[in-house]
Amino acid sequence: MAPRFSHRPVLLDESLALLALRPHAVVVDGTVGGGEHAAAILESIGPDGRLIALDLDTAALEAAEQRLRPFGDRVELIHASFRDLGRILVEIGVPQVDAVLLDLGVSSHQLDQPGRGFRFAEDSADRTPLDMRMDQQGPTTAADLLGSASVDELARIFREFGDLRGARRLARAIGEARRRAPLRTTRELLDVIDAARVGGGRRHHPATRVFQALRIAVNDELAALEEGLESAIDALRAGGRLAVLAYHSAEDRIVKNRIRDAVRGCFCPPRTPICICGGAVRLRGLTRRPVVPTPDEVRANPRSRSARLRGAERVVAAV
Ligand SMILES: C[S@@+](CC[C@H](N)C(=O)[O-])C[C@H]1O[C@@H](n2cnc3c(N)ncnc32)[C@H](O)[C@@H]1O
């Protein structure tokens, strides 16, 4: 039997407060996971509300289907990336929505399933494949990437997505190791990381950063986030709300900058007498600083530790 889906929703009350949901609302949960945020959203929007729920992971969608069954046909579960939200809304005939939630990254359930390869656990490393795809039908596994990316590309991935000290040294070590045999299991990658002696002096095991970087690259997470934010802003009606939960700095920076740019609108140089860039204010910021979990929430759910929640409201520029 498949293990029970377990994921505690992070910053649940705070996310709902930012979304300011009303009965009848049409809401998108772009990352439904096990459906805990979704269930709370459905409670808030009442029997006439509608939830469009996306996930890349078919196991998450199966779990969400069970969790959200009591809400019947008020929920539409769709196997898709939130980067394709615009196309999906056209396909299902929904021109505008009242709120969009994105709870980024991986669920606890994905992390806890050894077969998915998101985590390195010493005891199962020999039989854990280097997979890391959120979408089980995705084209590229971590093993594929480690086999095909150039040493320069691997160094960039470890530096930019993992902030890893010794990124190039590790990339070269992988280049040498794969000349002998392709890297297939978590153990084989852990051995190369150990031998390359990277990431010294940091609190976390260097493999944490390497695994995070590979996961981001395998799932093209940062580009998907840029596109997803754009689609979400486009989809919101005036007064509609966006809430995004990020779990690492590169993600949070993208959310912060995208909201800041949409709040600013115009990018003409200072002292330009009239706007020539054609930019328009599209959002009103709701969180000057990101909302973070309380010490109590972190104690109860250590995986919430790095969460950063930001929100904004859609405005329609005066013409
Ligand atoms: C942190 S979990 C969400 C948990 C959820 N809020 C809950 O209450 O159970 C993140 C989920 O987003 C999914 N995901 C990540 N990137 C995605 C994307 N680009 N499009 C759709 N789903 C994505 C993952 O597969 C995972 O199930």
JSON list of N, CA, C and O in Angstrom, two decimals, residues 257-301:
[
{"chain": "A", "resi": 257, "resn": "ASN", "atom": "N", "xyz": [11.08, 40.51, -6.05]},
{"chain": "A", "resi": 257, "resn": "ASN", "atom": "CA", "xyz": [11.36, 41.43, -7.17]},
{"chain": "A", "resi": 257, "resn": "ASN", "atom": "C", "xyz": [10.18, 41.54, -8.12]},
{"chain": "A", "resi": 257, "resn": "ASN", "atom": "O", "xyz": [9.89, 42.63, -8.63]},
{"chain": "A", "resi": 258, "resn": "ARG", "atom": "N", "xyz": [9.50, 40.41, -8.35]},
{"chain": "A", "resi": 258, "resn": "ARG", "atom": "CA", "xyz": [8.36, 40.47, -9.29]},
{"chain": "A", "resi": 258, "resn": "ARG", "atom": "C", "xyz": [7.25, 41.34, -8.72]},
{"chain": "A", "resi": 258, "resn": "ARG", "atom": "O", "xyz": [6.64, 42.14, -9.44]},
{"chain": "A", "resi": 259, "resn": "ILE", "atom": "N", "xyz": [6.99, 41.18, -7.42]},
{"chain": "A", "resi": 259, "resn": "ILE", "atom": "CA", "xyz": [5.95, 42.01, -6.79]},
{"chain": "A", "resi": 259, "resn": "ILE", "atom": "C", "xyz": [6.41, 43.47, -6.81]},
{"chain": "A", "resi": 259, "resn": "ILE", "atom": "O", "xyz": [5.65, 44.36, -7.19]},
{"chain": "A", "resi": 260, "resn": "ARG", "atom": "N", "xyz": [7.66, 43.72, -6.46]},
{"chain": "A", "resi": 260, "resn": "ARG", "atom": "CA", "xyz": [8.16, 45.10, -6.42]},
{"chain": "A", "resi": 260, "resn": "ARG", "atom": "C", "xyz": [8.01, 45.76, -7.80]},
{"chain": "A", "resi": 260, "resn": "ARG", "atom": "O", "xyz": [7.53, 46.89, -7.92]},
{"chain": "A", "resi": 261, "resn": "ASP", "atom": "N", "xyz": [8.38, 45.05, -8.86]},
{"chain": "A", "resi": 261, "resn": "ASP", "atom": "CA", "xyz": [8.28, 45.63, -10.21]},
{"chain": "A", "resi": 261, "resn": "ASP", "atom": "C", "xyz": [6.84, 45.93, -10.58]},
{"chain": "A", "resi": 261, "resn": "ASP", "atom": "O", "xyz": [6.54, 46.95, -11.19]},
{"chain": "A", "resi": 262, "resn": "ALA", "atom": "N", "xyz": [5.93, 45.01, -10.22]},
{"chain": "A", "resi": 262, "resn": "ALA", "atom": "CA", "xyz": [4.52, 45.21, -10.58]},
{"chain": "A", "resi": 262, "resn": "ALA", "atom": "C", "xyz": [3.89, 46.32, -9.74]},
{"chain": "A", "resi": 262, "resn": "ALA", "atom": "O", "xyz": [2.93, 46.95, -10.16]},
{"chain": "A", "resi": 263, "resn": "VAL", "atom": "N", "xyz": [4.43, 46.55, -8.55]},
{"chain": "A", "resi": 263, "resn": "VAL", "atom": "CA", "xyz": [3.94, 47.65, -7.70]},
{"chain": "A", "resi": 263, "resn": "VAL", "atom": "C", "xyz": [4.44, 48.98, -8.27]},
{"chain": "A", "resi": 263, "resn": "VAL", "atom": "O", "xyz": [3.73, 49.97, -8.28]},
{"chain": "A", "resi": 264, "resn": "ARG", "atom": "N", "xyz": [5.67, 48.94, -8.79]},
{"chain": "A", "resi": 264, "resn": "ARG", "atom": "CA", "xyz": [6.27, 50.18, -9.30]},
{"chain": "A", "resi": 264, "resn": "ARG", "atom": "C", "xyz": [5.70, 50.56, -10.67]},
{"chain": "A", "resi": 264, "resn": "ARG", "atom": "O", "xyz": [5.44, 51.73, -10.94]},
{"chain": "A", "resi": 265, "resn": "GLY", "atom": "N", "xyz": [5.54, 49.59, -11.52]},
{"chain": "A", "resi": 265, "resn": "GLY", "atom": "CA", "xyz": [4.91, 49.83, -12.83]},
{"chain": "A", "resi": 265, "resn": "GLY", "atom": "C", "xyz": [5.83, 50.51, -13.82]},
{"chain": "A", "resi": 265, "resn": "GLY", "atom": "O", "xyz": [6.30, 49.90, -14.76]},
{"chain": "A", "resi": 266, "resn": "CYS", "atom": "N", "xyz": [6.11, 51.77, -13.61]},
{"chain": "A", "resi": 266, "resn": "CYS", "atom": "CA", "xyz": [6.87, 52.56, -14.59]},
{"chain": "A", "resi": 266, "resn": "CYS", "atom": "C", "xyz": [8.38, 52.44, -14.34]},
{"chain": "A", "resi": 266, "resn": "CYS", "atom": "O", "xyz": [8.83, 52.57, -13.20]},
{"chain": "A", "resi": 267, "resn": "PHE", "atom": "N", "xyz": [9.12, 52.24, -15.43]},
{"chain": "A", "resi": 267, "resn": "PHE", "atom": "CA", "xyz": [10.58, 52.11, -15.31]},
{"chain": "A", "resi": 267, "resn": "PHE", "atom": "C", "xyz": [11.32, 53.20, -16.07]},
{"chain": "A", "resi": 267, "resn": "PHE", "atom": "O", "xyz": [12.46, 53.04, -16.46]},
{"chain": "A", "resi": 268, "resn": "CYS", "atom": "N", "xyz": [10.63, 54.33, -16.31]},
{"chain": "A", "resi": 268, "resn": "CYS", "atom": "CA", "xyz": [11.29, 55.45, -16.98]},
{"chain": "A", "resi": 268, "resn": "CYS", "atom": "C", "xyz": [12.37, 56.01, -16.05]},
{"chain": "A", "resi": 268, "resn": "CYS", "atom": "O", "xyz": [12.23, 55.97, -14.83]},
{"chain": "A", "resi": 269, "resn": "PRO", "atom": "N", "xyz": [13.45, 56.56, -16.65]},
{"chain": "A", "resi": 269, "resn": "PRO", "atom": "CA", "xyz": [14.48, 57.17, -15.80]},
{"chain": "A", "resi": 269, "resn": "PRO", "atom": "C", "xyz": [13.89, 58.31, -14.98]},
{"chain": "A", "resi": 269, "resn": "PRO", "atom": "O", "xyz": [12.91, 58.93, -15.41]},
{"chain": "A", "resi": 270, "resn": "PRO", "atom": "N", "xyz": [14.47, 58.60, -13.80]},
{"chain": "A", "resi": 270, "resn": "PRO", "atom": "CA", "xyz": [13.95, 59.69, -12.98]},
{"chain": "A", "resi": 270, "resn": "PRO", "atom": "C", "xyz": [13.93, 60.99, -13.79]},
{"chain": "A", "resi": 270, "resn": "PRO", "atom": "O", "xyz": [14.77, 61.19, -14.66]},
{"chain": "A", "resi": 271, "resn": "ARG", "atom": "N", "xyz": [13.04, 61.83, -13.55]},
{"chain": "A", "resi": 271, "resn": "ARG", "atom": "CA", "xyz": [12.88, 63.15, -14.19]},
{"chain": "A", "resi": 271, "resn": "ARG", "atom": "C", "xyz": [12.37, 63.08, -15.62]},
{"chain": "A", "resi": 271, "resn": "ARG", "atom": "O", "xyz": [12.35, 64.07, -16.32]},
{"chain": "A", "resi": 272, "resn": "THR", "atom": "N", "xyz": [12.01, 61.87, -16.10]},
{"chain": "A", "resi": 272, "resn": "THR", "atom": "CA", "xyz": [11.35, 61.82, -17.43]},
{"chain": "A", "resi": 272, "resn": "THR", "atom": "C", "xyz": [9.97, 62.47, -17.26]},
{"chain": "A", "resi": 272, "resn": "THR", "atom": "O", "xyz": [9.22, 62.06, -16.37]},
{"chain": "A", "resi": 273, "resn": "PRO", "atom": "N", "xyz": [9.64, 63.53, -18.07]},
{"chain": "A", "resi": 273, "resn": "PRO", "atom": "CA", "xyz": [8.41, 64.27, -17.79]},
{"chain": "A", "resi": 273, "resn": "PRO", "atom": "C", "xyz": [7.14, 63.43, -17.93]},
{"chain": "A", "resi": 273, "resn": "PRO", "atom": "O", "xyz": [6.24, 63.53, -17.12]},
{"chain": "A", "resi": 274, "resn": "ILE", "atom": "N", "xyz": [7.05, 62.61, -18.97]},
{"chain": "A", "resi": 274, "resn": "ILE", "atom": "CA", "xyz": [5.89, 61.72, -19.03]},
{"chain": "A", "resi": 274, "resn": "ILE", "atom": "C", "xyz": [6.40, 60.29, -19.27]},
{"chain": "A", "resi": 274, "resn": "ILE", "atom": "O", "xyz": [7.49, 60.10, -19.82]},
{"chain": "A", "resi": 275, "resn": "CYS", "atom": "N", "xyz": [5.58, 59.34, -18.87]},
{"chain": "A", "resi": 275, "resn": "CYS", "atom": "CA", "xyz": [6.00, 57.93, -18.98]},
{"chain": "A", "resi": 275, "resn": "CYS", "atom": "C", "xyz": [6.16, 57.54, -20.44]},
{"chain": "A", "resi": 275, "resn": "CYS", "atom": "O", "xyz": [5.26, 57.73, -21.26]},
{"chain": "A", "resi": 276, "resn": "ILE", "atom": "N", "xyz": [7.34, 57.00, -20.77]},
{"chain": "A", "resi": 276, "resn": "ILE", "atom": "CA", "xyz": [7.54, 56.53, -22.15]},
{"chain": "A", "resi": 276, "resn": "ILE", "atom": "C", "xyz": [7.75, 55.01, -22.18]},
{"chain": "A", "resi": 276, "resn": "ILE", "atom": "O", "xyz": [7.85, 54.42, -23.24]},
{"chain": "A", "resi": 277, "resn": "CYS", "atom": "N", "xyz": [7.83, 54.37, -20.98]},
{"chain": "A", "resi": 277, "resn": "CYS", "atom": "CA", "xyz": [8.10, 52.92, -20.99]},
{"chain": "A", "resi": 277, "resn": "CYS", "atom": "C", "xyz": [6.81, 52.13, -21.16]},
{"chain": "A", "resi": 277, "resn": "CYS", "atom": "O", "xyz": [6.86, 50.94, -21.51]},
{"chain": "A", "resi": 278, "resn": "GLY", "atom": "N", "xyz": [5.69, 52.76, -20.92]},
{"chain": "A", "resi": 278, "resn": "GLY", "atom": "CA", "xyz": [4.41, 52.05, -21.11]},
{"chain": "A", "resi": 278, "resn": "GLY", "atom": "C", "xyz": [4.09, 51.09, -19.98]},
{"chain": "A", "resi": 278, "resn": "GLY", "atom": "O", "xyz": [3.08, 50.39, -20.02]},
{"chain": "A", "resi": 279, "resn": "GLY", "atom": "N", "xyz": [4.93, 51.08, -18.94]},
{"chain": "A", "resi": 279, "resn": "GLY", "atom": "CA", "xyz": [4.68, 50.18, -17.81]},
{"chain": "A", "resi": 279, "resn": "GLY", "atom": "C", "xyz": [3.47, 50.64, -17.00]},
{"chain": "A", "resi": 279, "resn": "GLY", "atom": "O", "xyz": [3.16, 51.82, -16.97]},
{"chain": "A", "resi": 280, "resn": "ALA", "atom": "N", "xyz": [2.80, 49.70, -16.39]},
{"chain": "A", "resi": 280, "resn": "ALA", "atom": "CA", "xyz": [1.62, 50.06, -15.60]},
{"chain": "A", "resi": 280, "resn": "ALA", "atom": "C", "xyz": [1.72, 49.41, -14.23]},
{"chain": "A", "resi": 280, "resn": "ALA", "atom": "O", "xyz": [2.27, 48.31, -14.09]},
{"chain": "A", "resi": 281, "resn": "VAL", "atom": "N", "xyz": [1.21, 50.11, -13.24]},
{"chain": "A", "resi": 281, "resn": "VAL", "atom": "CA", "xyz": [1.13, 49.52, -11.90]},
{"chain": "A", "resi": 281, "resn": "VAL", "atom": "C", "xyz": [0.11, 48.39, -11.95]},
{"chain": "A", "resi": 281, "resn": "VAL", "atom": "O", "xyz": [-1.01, 48.58, -12.42]},
{"chain": "A", "resi": 282, "resn": "ARG", "atom": "N", "xyz": [0.52, 47.20, -11.50]},
{"chain": "A", "resi": 282, "resn": "ARG", "atom": "CA", "xyz": [-0.41, 46.07, -11.59]},
{"chain": "A", "resi": 282, "resn": "ARG", "atom": "C", "xyz": [-0.73, 45.48, -10.23]},
{"chain": "A", "resi": 282, "resn": "ARG", "atom": "O", "xyz": [-1.68, 44.72, -10.09]},
{"chain": "A", "resi": 283, "resn": "LEU", "atom": "N", "xyz": [0.11, 45.78, -9.24]},
{"chain": "A", "resi": 283, "resn": "LEU", "atom": "CA", "xyz": [-0.12, 45.20, -7.91]},
{"chain": "A", "resi": 283, "resn": "LEU", "atom": "C", "xyz": [0.02, 46.26, -6.82]},
{"chain": "A", "resi": 283, "resn": "LEU", "atom": "O", "xyz": [0.73, 47.25, -7.00]},
{"chain": "A", "resi": 284, "resn": "ARG", "atom": "N", "xyz": [-0.63, 46.00, -5.71]},
{"chain": "A", "resi": 284, "resn": "ARG", "atom": "CA", "xyz": [-0.40, 46.74, -4.48]},
{"chain": "A", "resi": 284, "resn": "ARG", "atom": "C", "xyz": [0.20, 45.73, -3.50]},
{"chain": "A", "resi": 284, "resn": "ARG", "atom": "O", "xyz": [-0.38, 44.66, -3.29]},
{"chain": "A", "resi": 285, "resn": "GLY", "atom": "N", "xyz": [1.35, 46.06, -2.95]},
{"chain": "A", "resi": 285, "resn": "GLY", "atom": "CA", "xyz": [2.01, 45.11, -2.03]},
{"chain": "A", "resi": 285, "resn": "GLY", "atom": "C", "xyz": [1.23, 45.00, -0.73]},
{"chain": "A", "resi": 285, "resn": "GLY", "atom": "O", "xyz": [0.66, 45.98, -0.26]},
{"chain": "A", "resi": 286, "resn": "LEU", "atom": "N", "xyz": [1.20, 43.81, -0.17]},
{"chain": "A", "resi": 286, "resn": "LEU", "atom": "CA", "xyz": [0.50, 43.61, 1.11]},
{"chain": "A", "resi": 286, "resn": "LEU", "atom": "C", "xyz": [1.46, 43.24, 2.23]},
{"chain": "A", "resi": 286, "resn": "LEU", "atom": "O", "xyz": [1.07, 43.20, 3.40]},
{"chain": "A", "resi": 287, "resn": "THR", "atom": "N", "xyz": [2.70, 42.91, 1.88]},
{"chain": "A", "resi": 287, "resn": "THR", "atom": "CA", "xyz": [3.67, 42.47, 2.88]},
{"chain": "A", "resi": 287, "resn": "THR", "atom": "C", "xyz": [4.97, 43.23, 2.66]},
{"chain": "A", "resi": 287, "resn": "THR", "atom": "O", "xyz": [5.75, 42.86, 1.76]},
{"chain": "A", "resi": 288, "resn": "ARG", "atom": "N", "xyz": [5.20, 44.27, 3.43]},
{"chain": "A", "resi": 288, "resn": "ARG", "atom": "CA", "xyz": [6.46, 45.02, 3.27]},
{"chain": "A", "resi": 288, "resn": "ARG", "atom": "C", "xyz": [7.64, 44.08, 3.54]},
{"chain": "A", "resi": 288, "resn": "ARG", "atom": "O", "xyz": [8.63, 44.08, 2.83]},
{"chain": "A", "resi": 289, "resn": "ARG", "atom": "N", "xyz": [7.51, 43.30, 4.60]},
{"chain": "A", "resi": 289, "resn": "ARG", "atom": "CA", "xyz": [8.50, 42.25, 4.89]},
{"chain": "A", "resi": 289, "resn": "ARG", "atom": "C", "xyz": [7.79, 40.91, 4.77]},
{"chain": "A", "resi": 289, "resn": "ARG", "atom": "O", "xyz": [6.58, 40.84, 5.02]},
{"chain": "A", "resi": 290, "resn": "PRO", "atom": "N", "xyz": [8.54, 39.85, 4.45]},
{"chain": "A", "resi": 290, "resn": "PRO", "atom": "CA", "xyz": [7.85, 38.55, 4.35]},
{"chain": "A", "resi": 290, "resn": "PRO", "atom": "C", "xyz": [7.32, 38.11, 5.71]},
{"chain": "A", "resi": 290, "resn": "PRO", "atom": "O", "xyz": [7.92, 38.41, 6.74]},
{"chain": "A", "resi": 291, "resn": "VAL", "atom": "N", "xyz": [6.19, 37.42, 5.69]},
{"chain": "A", "resi": 291, "resn": "VAL", "atom": "CA", "xyz": [5.65, 36.82, 6.92]},
{"chain": "A", "resi": 291, "resn": "VAL", "atom": "C", "xyz": [6.41, 35.52, 7.14]},
{"chain": "A", "resi": 291, "resn": "VAL", "atom": "O", "xyz": [6.59, 34.72, 6.21]},
{"chain": "A", "resi": 292, "resn": "VAL", "atom": "N", "xyz": [6.85, 35.29, 8.38]},
{"chain": "A", "resi": 292, "resn": "VAL", "atom": "CA", "xyz": [7.61, 34.07, 8.70]},
{"chain": "A", "resi": 292, "resn": "VAL", "atom": "C", "xyz": [6.88, 33.30, 9.81]},
{"chain": "A", "resi": 292, "resn": "VAL", "atom": "O", "xyz": [6.08, 33.89, 10.54]},
{"chain": "A", "resi": 293, "resn": "PRO", "atom": "N", "xyz": [7.17, 32.01, 9.93]},
{"chain": "A", "resi": 293, "resn": "PRO", "atom": "CA", "xyz": [6.47, 31.24, 10.96]},
{"chain": "A", "resi": 293, "resn": "PRO", "atom": "C", "xyz": [6.87, 31.66, 12.38]},
{"chain": "A", "resi": 293, "resn": "PRO", "atom": "O", "xyz": [7.99, 32.13, 12.59]},
{"chain": "A", "resi": 294, "resn": "THR", "atom": "N", "xyz": [5.96, 31.49, 13.30]},
{"chain": "A", "resi": 294, "resn": "THR", "atom": "CA", "xyz": [6.26, 31.77, 14.71]},
{"chain": "A", "resi": 294, "resn": "THR", "atom": "C", "xyz": [7.18, 30.66, 15.23]},
{"chain": "A", "resi": 294, "resn": "THR", "atom": "O", "xyz": [7.21, 29.55, 14.67]},
{"chain": "A", "resi": 295, "resn": "PRO", "atom": "N", "xyz": [7.89, 30.94, 16.34]},
{"chain": "A", "resi": 295, "resn": "PRO", "atom": "CA", "xyz": [8.72, 29.88, 16.94]},
{"chain": "A", "resi": 295, "resn": "PRO", "atom": "C", "xyz": [7.89, 28.62, 17.25]},
{"chain": "A", "resi": 295, "resn": "PRO", "atom": "O", "xyz": [8.37, 27.50, 17.09]},
{"chain": "A", "resi": 296, "resn": "ASP", "atom": "N", "xyz": [6.62, 28.80, 17.64]},
{"chain": "A", "resi": 296, "resn": "ASP", "atom": "CA", "xyz": [5.77, 27.64, 17.93]},
{"chain": "A", "resi": 296, "resn": "ASP", "atom": "C", "xyz": [5.56, 26.79, 16.68]},
{"chain": "A", "resi": 296, "resn": "ASP", "atom": "O", "xyz": [5.60, 25.56, 16.74]},
{"chain": "A", "resi": 297, "resn": "GLU", "atom": "N", "xyz": [5.30, 27.46, 15.56]},
{"chain": "A", "resi": 297, "resn": "GLU", "atom": "CA", "xyz": [5.08, 26.69, 14.32]},
{"chain": "A", "resi": 297, "resn": "GLU", "atom": "C", "xyz": [6.37, 25.95, 13.93]},
{"chain": "A", "resi": 297, "resn": "GLU", "atom": "O", "xyz": [6.33, 24.79, 13.53]},
{"chain": "A", "resi": 298, "resn": "VAL", "atom": "N", "xyz": [7.51, 26.62, 14.07]},
{"chain": "A", "resi": 298, "resn": "VAL", "atom": "CA", "xyz": [8.78, 25.97, 13.71]},
{"chain": "A", "resi": 298, "resn": "VAL", "atom": "C", "xyz": [9.03, 24.76, 14.61]},
{"chain": "A", "resi": 298, "resn": "VAL", "atom": "O", "xyz": [9.49, 23.71, 14.16]},
{"chain": "A", "resi": 299, "resn": "ARG", "atom": "N", "xyz": [8.70, 24.92, 15.91]},
{"chain": "A", "resi": 299, "resn": "ARG", "atom": "CA", "xyz": [8.88, 23.78, 16.83]},
{"chain": "A", "resi": 299, "resn": "ARG", "atom": "C", "xyz": [7.99, 22.61, 16.41]},
{"chain": "A", "resi": 299, "resn": "ARG", "atom": "O", "xyz": [8.42, 21.47, 16.38]},
{"chain": "A", "resi": 300, "resn": "ALA", "atom": "N", "xyz": [6.74, 22.93, 16.05]},
{"chain": "A", "resi": 300, "resn": "ALA", "atom": "CA", "xyz": [5.80, 21.86, 15.70]},
{"chain": "A", "resi": 300, "resn": "ALA", "atom": "C", "xyz": [6.10, 21.28, 14.32]},
{"chain": "A", "resi": 300, "resn": "ALA", "atom": "O", "xyz": [5.82, 20.12, 14.05]},
{"chain": "A", "resi": 301, "resn": "ASN", "atom": "N", "xyz": [6.67, 22.08, 13.44]},
{"chain": "A", "resi": 301, "resn": "ASN", "atom": "CA", "xyz": [6.93, 21.64, 12.07]},
{"chain": "A", "resi": 301, "resn": "ASN", "atom": "C", "xyz": [8.25, 22.24, 11.60]},
{"chain": "A", "resi": 301, "resn": "ASN", "atom": "O", "xyz": [8.29, 23.29, 10.95]}
]
